Amino acid sequence: MDLPEPGSDGESVAGGDTPPIRVLLADDEHLIRGALAALLALEGDLTIVAEAASGPEAVAMARAHEPDVAVLDLQMPGADGVKVATQLRDSLPSCRNMIVTSHARPGHLKRALAAGVRGFVPKTASAQQLAEIIRAVHKGVRYVDPELAADAISAGDSPLTAREAELLGLAADGAPVAEIAERASLTAGTVRNYLSAATAKLGAENRHAAARIARERGWL
């Protein structure tokens, strides 16, 4: 989409009768989050009402401050930006959610869109561009970075079922089958069958290689 120019719809971007857009910033990199908060605070129609450094903290801050727009880093400890957006979609439907990332994969975009995320932006965007996207998302416009969108289209959909992806995610950190089975409340044989199917679908040598491939493509 073409980003609207500030104030192009006749609204003032600094003051006036329109209340400022209330923004939550969530990023576990403190320096980046602080710099972004300072730059966005210079925009007259935006106000930073809360900051968070993890997924659970982002959810708590959003529920406490009820922002208009949540700007969520894709990868955060505790819960990634898509999981946070999913929780906020259900518990705080008035908040519009955006994902910013420096290492997006096609599968990440598809997961984000399925979670109702309204904006998907690379961290290479300038603060001014991000401010314009926040305004657009607040108005109900969806913004997806064109390059990320093209990559997602060319990559196709994940061949994994939801259960295969879940178990492959548990296997990604090297957990043994017995531990995965206990965590998933399944038998070890059932877990092996799911992991074998996922490994075959991805053309991988073993479940660990399959997990790596799936993560690289954003399917976990």
Coordinates of C-alpha atoms in Angstrom, one line a residue:
M1 CA 0.0 0.0 0.0
D2 CA 1.0 3.6 -0.4
L3 CA 1.5 5.2 2.9
P4 CA -0.7 8.3 3.6
E5 CA 1.1 11.6 4.1
P6 CA 0.7 12.9 7.6
G7 CA -2.4 15.0 7.8
S8 CA -3.5 14.1 4.3
D9 CA -7.0 13.3 5.4
G10 CA -7.5 16.7 6.9
E11 CA -6.7 15.7 10.4
S12 CA -4.0 17.5 12.4
V13 CA -0.9 15.4 13.3
A14 CA 0.0 17.7 16.1
G15 CA -2.6 18.6 18.6
G16 CA -6.1 19.8 17.7
D17 CA -9.3 18.1 18.9
T18 CA -8.1 14.6 17.9
P19 CA -6.6 12.7 20.8
P20 CA -3.1 11.2 20.2
I21 CA -2.7 7.6 19.2
R22 CA -1.7 5.6 22.2
V23 CA 1.2 3.2 21.4
L24 CA 2.7 0.3 23.2
L25 CA 6.3 -0.6 22.2
A26 CA 7.5 -4.2 22.9
D27 CA 11.1 -5.1 22.1
D28 CA 13.6 -7.0 24.2
E29 CA 16.5 -4.9 22.8
H30 CA 16.5 -2.0 25.3
L31 CA 18.6 0.4 23.2
I32 CA 16.4 -0.1 20.1
R33 CA 13.2 0.2 22.1
G34 CA 14.4 3.4 23.9
A35 CA 15.6 5.1 20.7
L36 CA 12.4 4.3 18.9
A37 CA 10.3 5.5 21.8
A38 CA 12.2 8.8 21.8
L39 CA 11.8 9.3 18.1
L40 CA 8.1 8.4 18.0
A41 CA 7.5 10.7 21.0
L42 CA 8.5 13.6 18.7
E43 CA 5.4 13.0 16.6
G44 CA 2.7 15.2 17.9
D45 CA -0.1 12.8 17.3
L46 CA 1.6 9.7 18.9
T47 CA 2.1 9.0 22.6
I48 CA 4.0 6.1 24.1
V49 CA 1.9 4.8 27.0
A50 CA 3.9 1.7 27.8
E51 CA 7.0 -0.3 27.0
A52 CA 7.8 -4.0 27.4
A53 CA 10.8 -6.3 27.0
S54 CA 9.1 -9.7 26.8
G55 CA 6.0 -11.3 25.4
P56 CA 4.3 -11.8 28.8
E57 CA 5.2 -8.2 29.8
A58 CA 3.7 -6.9 26.5
V59 CA 0.4 -8.6 27.2
A60 CA 0.3 -7.3 30.8
M61 CA 1.2 -3.7 29.7
A62 CA -1.4 -3.8 27.0
R63 CA -4.1 -5.0 29.3
A64 CA -3.1 -2.3 31.9
H65 CA -2.9 0.6 29.5
E66 CA -5.2 -0.3 26.6
P67 CA -3.2 1.2 23.8
D68 CA -4.7 1.9 20.4
V69 CA -1.7 0.3 18.6
A70 CA 0.8 -2.3 19.9
V71 CA 4.1 -2.4 18.0
L72 CA 5.5 -5.8 18.8
D73 CA 9.0 -7.3 18.0
L74 CA 8.6 -10.6 16.3
Q75 CA 11.1 -12.4 18.5
M76 CA 10.8 -11.8 22.3
P77 CA 11.5 -14.0 25.3
G78 CA 8.4 -15.7 26.8
A79 CA 6.2 -15.4 23.8
D80 CA 6.9 -14.1 20.3
G81 CA 5.1 -11.1 18.7
V82 CA 2.6 -13.3 16.9
K83 CA 1.6 -15.1 20.1
V84 CA 1.2 -11.8 21.9
A85 CA -0.9 -10.5 19.0
T86 CA -3.1 -13.6 19.2
Q87 CA -3.7 -13.0 23.0
L88 CA -4.4 -9.3 22.5
R89 CA -6.8 -10.1 19.6
D90 CA -8.9 -12.1 22.0
S91 CA -8.5 -10.0 25.2
L92 CA -8.2 -6.5 23.8
P93 CA -9.9 -6.4 20.5
S94 CA -9.8 -2.5 20.3
C95 CA -6.0 -2.7 20.1
R96 CA -4.5 -3.0 16.6
N97 CA -1.3 -5.0 16.4
M98 CA 1.8 -4.6 14.3
I99 CA 4.9 -6.8 14.0
V100 CA 8.4 -5.4 13.4
T101 CA 11.3 -7.7 12.7
S102 CA 14.8 -7.9 11.5
H103 CA 14.7 -11.6 10.5
A104 CA 11.3 -12.3 9.0
R105 CA 10.5 -15.6 7.2
P106 CA 7.5 -16.2 4.9
G107 CA 5.8 -18.4 7.5
H108 CA 6.1 -15.6 10.1
L109 CA 4.0 -13.3 7.9
K110 CA 1.3 -15.9 7.3
R111 CA 1.1 -16.7 11.0
A112 CA 0.9 -13.0 11.8
L113 CA -1.9 -12.4 9.3
A114 CA -3.8 -15.4 10.7
A115 CA -3.5 -13.8 14.1
G116 CA -5.1 -10.6 12.9
V117 CA -2.0 -8.5 12.8
R118 CA -2.6 -5.3 10.8
G119 CA 1.0 -4.3 10.1
F120 CA 4.2 -6.3 9.3
V121 CA 7.3 -4.1 9.0
P122 CA 11.0 -4.7 8.7
K123 CA 13.3 -2.9 11.2
T124 CA 15.0 -1.2 8.3
A125 CA 12.0 1.2 8.2
S126 CA 12.8 4.6 9.4
A127 CA 11.0 6.1 12.5
Q128 CA 9.1 8.4 10.2
Q129 CA 7.9 5.5 8.1
L130 CA 6.9 3.6 11.2
A131 CA 4.9 6.5 12.5
E132 CA 3.0 6.7 9.2
I133 CA 2.3 3.0 9.3
I134 CA 1.1 3.3 12.9
R135 CA -1.3 6.0 11.8
A136 CA -2.5 3.9 8.9
V137 CA -3.0 0.8 11.0
H138 CA -4.9 2.8 13.6
K139 CA -7.3 3.8 10.9
G140 CA -7.9 0.2 10.0
V141 CA -5.6 0.0 7.0
R142 CA -3.4 -3.1 6.7
Y143 CA 0.3 -2.6 5.8
V144 CA 2.6 -5.4 4.8
D145 CA 6.1 -4.8 3.6
P146 CA 6.0 -5.5 -0.2
E147 CA 9.2 -7.5 -0.2
L148 CA 8.1 -9.7 2.7
A149 CA 4.7 -10.2 1.0
A150 CA 6.4 -11.3 -2.3
D151 CA 8.6 -13.8 -0.4
A152 CA 5.6 -15.3 1.4
I153 CA 3.7 -15.8 -1.8
S154 CA 6.7 -17.5 -3.5
A155 CA 7.4 -19.7 -0.5
G156 CA 4.0 -21.4 -0.5
D157 CA 2.2 -22.8 2.6
S158 CA 3.7 -25.1 5.2
P159 CA 3.2 -28.8 4.5
L160 CA 3.1 -29.6 8.2
T161 CA -0.1 -30.2 10.1
A162 CA -0.6 -28.3 13.3
R163 CA 0.3 -31.3 15.4
E164 CA 3.5 -32.0 13.3
A165 CA 4.6 -28.4 13.7
E166 CA 3.9 -28.5 17.5
L167 CA 6.0 -31.6 18.0
L168 CA 8.7 -30.5 15.7
G169 CA 8.9 -27.3 17.7
L170 CA 9.4 -29.3 20.9
A171 CA 12.1 -31.3 19.1
A172 CA 13.9 -28.2 17.9
D173 CA 16.0 -27.7 21.1
G174 CA 17.1 -31.4 21.1
A175 CA 14.6 -32.8 23.5
P176 CA 14.4 -36.6 23.5
V177 CA 11.3 -38.4 22.2
A178 CA 10.3 -39.5 25.8
E179 CA 10.3 -35.8 27.0
I180 CA 8.4 -34.6 24.0
A181 CA 5.8 -37.4 24.5
E182 CA 5.4 -36.4 28.1
R183 CA 5.0 -32.7 27.3
A184 CA 2.5 -33.4 24.5
S185 CA 0.6 -36.1 26.5
L186 CA 1.2 -38.6 23.7
T187 CA 2.9 -42.0 23.5
A188 CA 6.5 -42.2 22.4
G189 CA 5.4 -44.2 19.3
T190 CA 2.9 -41.6 18.3
V191 CA 5.5 -38.9 18.6
R192 CA 7.9 -40.8 16.5
N193 CA 5.3 -41.3 13.8
Y194 CA 4.5 -37.5 13.7
L195 CA 8.1 -36.5 13.6
S196 CA 8.9 -39.1 10.9
A197 CA 6.1 -37.7 8.8
A198 CA 7.3 -34.1 9.3
T199 CA 10.8 -35.1 8.5
A200 CA 9.8 -36.8 5.3
K201 CA 7.6 -33.8 4.2
L202 CA 10.6 -31.5 4.6
G203 CA 13.0 -33.9 2.9
A204 CA 15.3 -33.7 6.0
E205 CA 17.8 -36.2 7.3
N206 CA 16.4 -36.3 10.8
R207 CA 14.0 -34.5 13.1
H208 CA 16.6 -32.0 14.2
A209 CA 17.3 -31.0 10.6
A210 CA 13.6 -30.8 9.9
A211 CA 13.1 -28.5 12.8
R212 CA 15.9 -26.2 11.5
I213 CA 14.3 -26.1 8.1
A214 CA 10.9 -25.4 9.5
R215 CA 12.3 -22.6 11.6
E216 CA 14.2 -21.0 8.8
R217 CA 11.0 -20.9 6.7
G218 CA 8.9 -19.5 9.6
W219 CA 6.7 -22.5 10.0
L220 CA 7.4 -23.0 13.7

